[in-house]
mmCIF file of C-alpha atoms in Angstrom:
data_model
loop_
_atom_site.group_PDB
_atom_site.id
_atom_site.type_symbol
_atom_site.label_atom_id
_atom_site.label_comp_id
_atom_site.label_asym_id
_atom_site.label_seq_id
_atom_site.Cartn_x
_atom_site.Cartn_y
_atom_site.Cartn_z
ATOM 1 C CA MET A 2 -1.932 -14.713 -7.036
ATOM 2 C CA LEU A 3 -2.273 -17.131 -9.930
ATOM 3 C CA ALA A 4 -0.415 -15.787 -12.955
ATOM 4 C CA GLN A 5 -2.210 -15.596 -16.275
ATOM 5 C CA ALA A 6 -0.630 -15.426 -19.729
ATOM 6 C CA ARG A 7 -1.308 -12.242 -21.694
ATOM 7 C CA GLU A 8 -0.455 -11.095 -25.182
ATOM 8 C CA THR A 9 -0.140 -7.431 -24.113
ATOM 9 C CA LEU A 10 0.437 -5.496 -20.901
ATOM 10 C CA PRO A 11 -2.249 -3.268 -19.402
ATOM 11 C CA PRO A 12 -1.744 0.476 -20.033
ATOM 12 C CA LEU A 13 0.672 2.117 -17.595
ATOM 13 C CA GLY A 14 -0.240 5.276 -15.711
ATOM 14 C CA ALA A 15 2.278 8.102 -15.516
ATOM 15 C CA GLY A 16 5.070 7.083 -13.142
ATOM 16 C CA ARG A 17 3.333 3.847 -12.128
ATOM 17 C CA MET A 18 4.078 0.246 -12.873
ATOM 18 C CA ALA A 19 1.016 -1.845 -13.669
ATOM 19 C CA ALA A 20 2.827 -5.157 -14.132
ATOM 20 C CA ARG A 21 6.229 -6.632 -13.544
ATOM 21 C CA PRO A 22 7.811 -9.898 -14.603
ATOM 22 C CA GLU A 23 8.026 -12.657 -12.002
ATOM 23 C CA LEU A 24 11.502 -14.011 -12.653
ATOM 24 C CA ASP A 25 11.863 -16.442 -9.779
ATOM 25 C CA GLY A 26 8.349 -17.911 -9.953
ATOM 26 C CA PHE A 27 7.799 -17.690 -6.172
ATOM 27 C CA ARG A 28 4.696 -15.914 -4.901
ATOM 28 C CA ALA A 29 3.607 -15.553 -1.304
ATOM 29 C CA LEU A 30 1.642 -13.400 1.111
ATOM 30 C CA LEU A 31 3.587 -11.759 3.921
ATOM 31 C CA CYS A 32 1.564 -11.406 7.123
ATOM 32 C CA THR A 33 3.125 -9.007 9.592
ATOM 33 C CA PRO A 34 2.359 -9.280 13.320
ATOM 34 C CA LEU A 35 -0.632 -7.486 14.751
ATOM 35 C CA HIS A 36 1.035 -7.312 18.179
ATOM 36 C CA ALA A 37 4.715 -7.126 19.144
ATOM 37 C CA GLY A 38 6.074 -10.628 19.654
ATOM 38 C CA ASP A 39 3.593 -12.311 17.286
ATOM 39 C CA PRO A 40 5.167 -14.292 14.436
ATOM 40 C CA VAL A 41 5.722 -13.097 10.875
ATOM 41 C CA LEU A 42 4.061 -15.529 8.472
ATOM 42 C CA LEU A 43 4.837 -16.114 4.815
ATOM 43 C CA GLN A 44 2.197 -18.189 3.025
ATOM 44 C CA THR A 45 2.216 -19.608 -0.499
ATOM 45 C CA ARG A 46 -0.792 -19.564 -2.795
ATOM 46 C CA ARG A 47 -1.488 -23.175 -1.808
ATOM 47 C CA GLY A 48 -1.428 -22.325 1.897
ATOM 48 C CA ALA A 49 1.995 -23.669 2.902
ATOM 49 C CA LEU A 50 3.869 -21.604 5.501
ATOM 50 C CA VAL A 51 7.401 -20.929 4.212
ATOM 51 C CA GLN A 52 8.820 -18.200 6.474
ATOM 52 C CA ASP A 53 11.649 -20.567 7.505
ATOM 53 C CA ARG A 54 12.817 -20.701 3.860
ATOM 54 C CA LEU A 55 13.246 -16.913 3.585
ATOM 55 C CA PRO A 56 14.744 -15.784 6.910
ATOM 56 C CA GLY A 57 16.030 -12.484 5.491
ATOM 57 C CA LEU A 58 12.544 -11.447 4.414
ATOM 58 C CA THR A 59 11.068 -12.549 7.730
ATOM 59 C CA THR A 60 13.707 -10.576 9.660
ATOM 60 C CA ALA A 61 13.089 -7.462 7.549
ATOM 61 C CA ALA A 62 9.323 -7.738 8.109
ATOM 62 C CA ARG A 63 9.866 -7.682 11.874
ATOM 63 C CA SER A 64 11.105 -4.091 11.512
ATOM 64 C CA PHE A 65 7.664 -2.978 10.270
ATOM 65 C CA PRO A 66 5.473 -1.258 12.882
ATOM 66 C CA SER A 67 3.194 -3.600 14.837
ATOM 67 C CA GLY A 68 -0.568 -3.324 14.582
ATOM 68 C CA SER A 69 -2.861 -1.851 12.015
ATOM 69 C CA PRO A 70 -5.329 1.031 11.946
ATOM 70 C CA ASP A 71 -8.833 0.230 13.148
ATOM 71 C CA ILE A 72 -10.837 0.590 9.933
ATOM 72 C CA SER A 73 -14.092 -0.354 11.642
ATOM 73 C CA ARG A 74 -14.395 3.089 13.237
ATOM 74 C CA PRO A 75 -15.831 5.942 11.148
#
């Protein structure tokens, strides 16, 4: 998640965006709950939990389906 300065952008595929400007300078990982009722977590690159600072994003993430596919099974 650490930004790096570049002189040029990577080539773009048809209909795809390979890069976008980060205008607000805020980067974080959004961790959705594995089970209904578990908390939504928003973590900065340095590890600070900041979900209380972005309640709209946290609320929106709660509408995502709970759980994830079991990728350990063939």
